[in-house]
Structure formats: C-alpha cells, structure tokens
Amino acid sequence: MIALLKRIEEGCAWFGRAVGWATPILVISVCLSVLMVHLRINTLFEWDFTVPLFGHKITMNGLTDLQWHLFAVMVMLGGVYALHTDSHVSVDFIASNFTERTRRIIVILGDIVFLLPFAAVMTWFAWKFMASAYLSHEGSSYDGLADRWIVKAVMPLGFGLLGLLGLARTLRLIVQRILTRGAVAEKKIGA
C-alpha cells in the first residue's frame, strides 16, 4: 500500500519535473521579444494553416502571451513538485524544534484541513474557468495567442494533481503511523 501511494505521489510530481522544458523555451521567447522590439518587427512568422494556440502567425504580442502562458504552466505544475520534494515555503525554524512524530501529525492535519479542501475547491472553479474559455473560443483580442483554454486547462490539472498528491501523502503517512504503532506494540509484547 505504501509503495502504491509513493508511486502516486511521484506520478503527480513528474509533471512538475517535466515542466522544466518550459524554462529554455521561456528564455528563447524573451530573447526573441527583445530582438523584435529593437528591430521593430511585429510579425515573426506567418503561415496559411491554423496551429493550436498560435493561430496563423507569431507576433510580438503572441510571444508576450507565450511568456505568461509558460510561466503559468511552470507555477501550476512546479508547485506540485515543490510540495512533493518538500521545497515549498514552510516555517522551518519552528518545525525544526518538533519531533518527527509531531511534524507528521502537523502535515496530516494541514493536508486534511487546508490542502485537500483548497485543492478541491480550486479544481472545481478552475475547471469551470477553463470550460468557459473553451466554449467561448476565448483568444487574444490584441493579436496575441488564440485558444486560451489550453493554458487555462493547466489550472484544474495543477490543482487536481496537488489534491491527489496531498491525498496520497496523507494516506501514506497515516498508514506508516499505523504500521509503526503496530511494530512498537509487537516489540513490547515480545519483550
């Protein structure tokens, strides 16, 4: 059971590790934008067919939108990875004085009281937000990127993964606690 829960946690975090590919694309996009401004170029490429997200061309506004889109993907999926690796913001100077058992109890209670309800509510609203963008064919009104639902789809994905990771972590910590208590009880009986 613990191995399955750990695999679920790692599967959720995989998305955060995979989003690392967005960093070099973001850097290239920023460099292209700076170059286009200095050369006074508005349209970088045009084509005769429709490409998802880009439409029929890549413009200066499209590159600016792309930067925001990539940053949003990195934040939404990177947050799941940060939670998995315990590299998120926490109150370490207080927690460092607690025992391992106390820290685990705080994590379990924090996940149950705060993380899981927050992730559930945000997934629900983010799904509606994305569905609205999809149904209305939302896109840029200033010659930027089309198909805004694509980037908005990362929100329910990110919050859903965050909730799934929190649920798997909570269950794993509870099962580990139960098994640890059982091992201690057996040890006392055998002594």
mmCIF file of C-alpha atoms in Angstrom:
data_model
loop_
_atom_site.group_PDB
_atom_site.id
_atom_site.type_symbol
_atom_site.label_atom_id
_atom_site.label_comp_id
_atom_site.label_asym_id
_atom_site.label_seq_id
_atom_site.Cartn_x
_atom_site.Cartn_y
_atom_site.Cartn_z
ATOM 1 C CA MET A 1 0.000 0.000 0.000
ATOM 2 C CA ILE A 2 2.786 2.417 0.913
ATOM 3 C CA ALA A 3 4.623 1.660 -2.337
ATOM 4 C CA LEU A 4 1.461 2.397 -4.361
ATOM 5 C CA LEU A 5 0.897 5.692 -2.553
ATOM 6 C CA LYS A 6 4.529 6.693 -3.113
ATOM 7 C CA ARG A 7 4.147 5.914 -6.837
ATOM 8 C CA ILE A 8 1.049 8.112 -6.978
ATOM 9 C CA GLU A 9 2.976 10.938 -5.294
ATOM 10 C CA GLU A 10 5.883 10.517 -7.719
ATOM 11 C CA GLY A 11 3.486 10.393 -10.682
ATOM 12 C CA CYS A 12 1.953 13.712 -9.625
ATOM 13 C CA ALA A 13 5.409 15.247 -9.164
ATOM 14 C CA TRP A 14 6.528 14.005 -12.597
ATOM 15 C CA PHE A 15 4.516 16.789 -14.232
ATOM 16 C CA GLY A 16 6.466 19.348 -12.226
ATOM 17 C CA ARG A 17 9.791 17.814 -13.242
ATOM 18 C CA ALA A 18 8.683 17.611 -16.874
ATOM 19 C CA VAL A 19 7.734 21.283 -16.948
ATOM 20 C CA GLY A 20 11.437 22.083 -16.694
ATOM 21 C CA TRP A 21 11.438 22.062 -20.526
ATOM 22 C CA ALA A 22 9.490 25.316 -20.373
ATOM 23 C CA THR A 23 12.430 27.280 -18.958
ATOM 24 C CA PRO A 24 14.612 27.280 -22.098
ATOM 25 C CA ILE A 25 11.543 27.995 -24.259
ATOM 26 C CA LEU A 26 10.692 30.921 -21.975
ATOM 27 C CA VAL A 27 14.251 32.286 -22.242
ATOM 28 C CA ILE A 28 14.198 31.983 -26.056
ATOM 29 C CA SER A 29 10.808 33.713 -26.177
ATOM 30 C CA VAL A 30 12.072 36.618 -24.059
ATOM 31 C CA CYS A 31 15.206 36.975 -26.207
ATOM 32 C CA LEU A 32 13.113 36.933 -29.398
ATOM 33 C CA SER A 33 10.795 39.592 -27.957
ATOM 34 C CA VAL A 34 13.711 41.866 -27.102
ATOM 35 C CA LEU A 35 15.197 41.362 -30.566
ATOM 36 C CA MET A 36 11.845 42.055 -32.249
ATOM 37 C CA VAL A 37 11.412 45.293 -30.292
ATOM 38 C CA HIS A 38 14.864 46.542 -31.288
ATOM 39 C CA LEU A 39 14.341 45.576 -34.936
ATOM 40 C CA ARG A 40 10.796 46.983 -34.895
ATOM 41 C CA ILE A 41 9.321 43.699 -36.133
ATOM 42 C CA ASN A 42 5.736 42.881 -35.158
ATOM 43 C CA THR A 43 5.099 39.612 -37.025
ATOM 44 C CA LEU A 44 7.834 36.997 -36.751
ATOM 45 C CA PHE A 45 6.230 34.165 -38.772
ATOM 46 C CA GLU A 46 3.009 33.668 -40.758
ATOM 47 C CA TRP A 47 1.506 30.520 -42.301
ATOM 48 C CA ASP A 48 -1.644 29.510 -44.182
ATOM 49 C CA PHE A 49 -2.990 26.940 -41.733
ATOM 50 C CA THR A 50 -4.146 27.048 -38.113
ATOM 51 C CA VAL A 51 -1.776 25.958 -35.361
ATOM 52 C CA PRO A 52 -3.314 25.385 -31.916
ATOM 53 C CA LEU A 53 -2.548 28.263 -29.559
ATOM 54 C CA PHE A 54 -0.766 30.335 -32.232
ATOM 55 C CA GLY A 55 -3.443 30.556 -34.924
ATOM 56 C CA HIS A 56 -1.973 31.814 -38.226
ATOM 57 C CA LYS A 57 1.106 33.712 -37.039
ATOM 58 C CA ILE A 58 3.558 34.520 -34.271
ATOM 59 C CA THR A 59 3.543 38.183 -33.350
ATOM 60 C CA MET A 60 5.207 40.294 -30.699
ATOM 61 C CA ASN A 61 2.013 40.121 -28.627
ATOM 62 C CA GLY A 62 1.882 36.371 -29.173
ATOM 63 C CA LEU A 63 5.405 35.986 -27.784
ATOM 64 C CA THR A 64 4.462 38.105 -24.772
ATOM 65 C CA ASP A 65 1.385 35.927 -24.206
ATOM 66 C CA LEU A 66 3.550 32.809 -24.598
ATOM 67 C CA GLN A 67 5.842 34.035 -21.838
ATOM 68 C CA TRP A 68 2.905 34.441 -19.461
ATOM 69 C CA HIS A 69 1.491 31.061 -20.507
ATOM 70 C CA LEU A 70 4.792 29.280 -19.905
ATOM 71 C CA PHE A 71 5.205 31.000 -16.553
ATOM 72 C CA ALA A 72 1.682 29.896 -15.554
ATOM 73 C CA VAL A 73 2.459 26.289 -16.508
ATOM 74 C CA MET A 74 5.710 26.398 -14.545
ATOM 75 C CA VAL A 75 3.982 27.786 -11.440
ATOM 76 C CA MET A 76 0.960 25.462 -11.517
ATOM 77 C CA LEU A 77 2.878 22.246 -12.112
ATOM 78 C CA GLY A 78 6.049 23.301 -10.337
ATOM 79 C CA GLY A 79 4.051 23.839 -7.151
ATOM 80 C CA VAL A 80 3.100 20.157 -7.128
ATOM 81 C CA TYR A 81 6.762 19.207 -7.499
ATOM 82 C CA ALA A 82 7.752 21.632 -4.716
ATOM 83 C CA LEU A 83 5.220 20.040 -2.368
ATOM 84 C CA HIS A 84 6.460 16.558 -3.237
ATOM 85 C CA THR A 85 10.116 17.419 -2.616
ATOM 86 C CA ASP A 86 9.231 19.466 0.485
ATOM 87 C CA SER A 87 10.948 22.500 -1.037
ATOM 88 C CA HIS A 88 7.926 24.760 -0.620
ATOM 89 C CA VAL A 89 7.751 27.634 1.825
ATOM 90 C CA SER A 90 7.356 26.422 5.378
ATOM 91 C CA VAL A 91 8.083 27.606 8.875
ATOM 92 C CA ASP A 92 11.256 25.545 9.280
ATOM 93 C CA PHE A 93 12.650 27.476 12.234
ATOM 94 C CA ILE A 94 9.610 26.395 14.266
ATOM 95 C CA ALA A 95 9.216 22.921 12.771
ATOM 96 C CA SER A 96 12.892 22.093 13.363
ATOM 97 C CA ASN A 97 12.165 22.057 17.111
ATOM 98 C CA PHE A 98 9.397 19.461 16.745
ATOM 99 C CA THR A 99 9.854 15.713 16.853
ATOM 100 C CA GLU A 100 9.385 13.715 13.650
ATOM 101 C CA ARG A 101 6.077 12.397 15.010
ATOM 102 C CA THR A 102 4.782 15.927 15.695
ATOM 103 C CA ARG A 103 5.842 17.116 12.229
ATOM 104 C CA ARG A 104 3.981 14.212 10.605
ATOM 105 C CA ILE A 105 0.839 14.957 12.598
ATOM 106 C CA ILE A 106 1.017 18.618 11.554
ATOM 107 C CA VAL A 107 1.448 17.605 7.890
ATOM 108 C CA ILE A 108 -1.513 15.205 8.076
ATOM 109 C CA LEU A 109 -3.756 17.770 9.772
ATOM 110 C CA GLY A 110 -2.603 20.543 7.423
ATOM 111 C CA ASP A 111 -3.339 18.391 4.399
ATOM 112 C CA ILE A 112 -6.781 17.366 5.673
ATOM 113 C CA VAL A 113 -7.861 20.797 6.942
ATOM 114 C CA PHE A 114 -6.227 23.116 4.399
ATOM 115 C CA LEU A 115 -4.666 21.453 1.350
ATOM 116 C CA LEU A 116 -7.354 18.967 0.320
ATOM 117 C CA PRO A 117 -10.349 21.341 0.631
ATOM 118 C CA PHE A 118 -8.400 24.142 -1.082
ATOM 119 C CA ALA A 119 -7.317 21.867 -3.952
ATOM 120 C CA ALA A 120 -10.871 20.524 -4.384
ATOM 121 C CA VAL A 121 -12.470 23.985 -4.497
ATOM 122 C CA MET A 122 -9.795 25.391 -6.799
ATOM 123 C CA THR A 123 -10.014 22.386 -9.154
ATOM 124 C CA TRP A 124 -13.783 22.859 -9.381
ATOM 125 C CA PHE A 125 -13.596 26.582 -10.145
ATOM 126 C CA ALA A 126 -10.563 26.214 -12.429
ATOM 127 C CA TRP A 127 -12.425 23.572 -14.439
ATOM 128 C CA LYS A 128 -15.363 25.939 -14.911
ATOM 129 C CA PHE A 129 -12.947 28.754 -15.823
ATOM 130 C CA MET A 130 -11.259 26.562 -18.458
ATOM 131 C CA ALA A 131 -14.574 25.220 -19.814
ATOM 132 C CA SER A 132 -15.891 28.757 -20.220
ATOM 133 C CA ALA A 133 -12.788 29.744 -22.211
ATOM 134 C CA TYR A 134 -13.143 26.639 -24.389
ATOM 135 C CA LEU A 135 -16.861 27.085 -25.088
ATOM 136 C CA SER A 136 -16.475 30.777 -25.913
ATOM 137 C CA HIS A 137 -13.402 30.190 -28.118
ATOM 138 C CA GLU A 138 -11.545 32.722 -25.986
ATOM 139 C CA GLY A 139 -8.400 34.131 -27.527
ATOM 140 C CA SER A 140 -6.385 37.280 -27.575
ATOM 141 C CA SER A 141 -8.130 40.422 -28.743
ATOM 142 C CA TYR A 142 -4.818 42.165 -29.460
ATOM 143 C CA ASP A 143 -3.206 39.771 -31.973
ATOM 144 C CA GLY A 144 -1.689 37.531 -29.323
ATOM 145 C CA LEU A 145 -2.278 33.831 -28.771
ATOM 146 C CA ALA A 146 -5.527 32.046 -29.597
ATOM 147 C CA ASP A 147 -7.073 29.099 -27.715
ATOM 148 C CA ARG A 148 -6.654 30.445 -24.189
ATOM 149 C CA TRP A 149 -8.404 27.362 -22.864
ATOM 150 C CA ILE A 150 -5.159 25.438 -23.389
ATOM 151 C CA VAL A 151 -3.256 27.402 -20.759
ATOM 152 C CA LYS A 152 -6.334 27.615 -18.559
ATOM 153 C CA ALA A 153 -6.527 23.796 -18.641
ATOM 154 C CA VAL A 154 -3.288 23.735 -16.668
ATOM 155 C CA MET A 155 -5.110 25.229 -13.676
ATOM 156 C CA PRO A 156 -7.502 22.320 -12.993
ATOM 157 C CA LEU A 157 -4.670 19.917 -13.851
ATOM 158 C CA GLY A 158 -2.310 21.588 -11.382
ATOM 159 C CA PHE A 159 -4.831 21.864 -8.559
ATOM 160 C CA GLY A 160 -6.084 18.328 -9.234
ATOM 161 C CA LEU A 161 -2.542 16.957 -9.062
ATOM 162 C CA LEU A 162 -1.917 18.981 -5.907
ATOM 163 C CA GLY A 163 -5.004 17.448 -4.298
ATOM 164 C CA LEU A 164 -4.125 13.928 -5.443
ATOM 165 C CA LEU A 165 -0.584 14.316 -4.134
ATOM 166 C CA GLY A 166 -1.901 15.633 -0.812
ATOM 167 C CA LEU A 167 -4.383 12.767 -0.522
ATOM 168 C CA ALA A 168 -1.752 10.136 -1.337
ATOM 169 C CA ARG A 169 0.733 11.716 1.092
ATOM 170 C CA THR A 170 -1.864 11.897 3.874
ATOM 171 C CA LEU A 171 -2.893 8.270 3.397
ATOM 172 C CA ARG A 172 0.754 7.164 3.250
ATOM 173 C CA LEU A 173 1.640 8.988 6.468
ATOM 174 C CA ILE A 174 -1.425 7.551 8.237
ATOM 175 C CA VAL A 175 -0.632 4.005 7.079
ATOM 176 C CA GLN A 176 3.018 4.425 8.083
ATOM 177 C CA ARG A 177 1.902 5.681 11.506
ATOM 178 C CA ILE A 178 -0.434 2.705 11.976
ATOM 179 C CA LEU A 179 2.293 0.259 10.927
ATOM 180 C CA THR A 180 4.817 1.949 13.211
ATOM 181 C CA ARG A 181 2.442 1.746 16.169
ATOM 182 C CA GLY A 182 1.792 -1.926 15.383
ATOM 183 C CA ALA A 183 5.523 -2.669 15.240
ATOM 184 C CA VAL A 184 6.087 -0.886 18.568
ATOM 185 C CA ALA A 185 3.223 -2.821 20.171
ATOM 186 C CA GLU A 186 4.607 -6.124 18.869
ATOM 187 C CA LYS A 187 8.036 -5.217 20.180
ATOM 188 C CA LYS A 188 6.613 -4.513 23.653
ATOM 189 C CA ILE A 189 4.684 -7.801 23.647
ATOM 190 C CA GLY A 190 7.767 -9.750 22.551
ATOM 191 C CA ALA A 191 9.974 -8.107 25.192
#
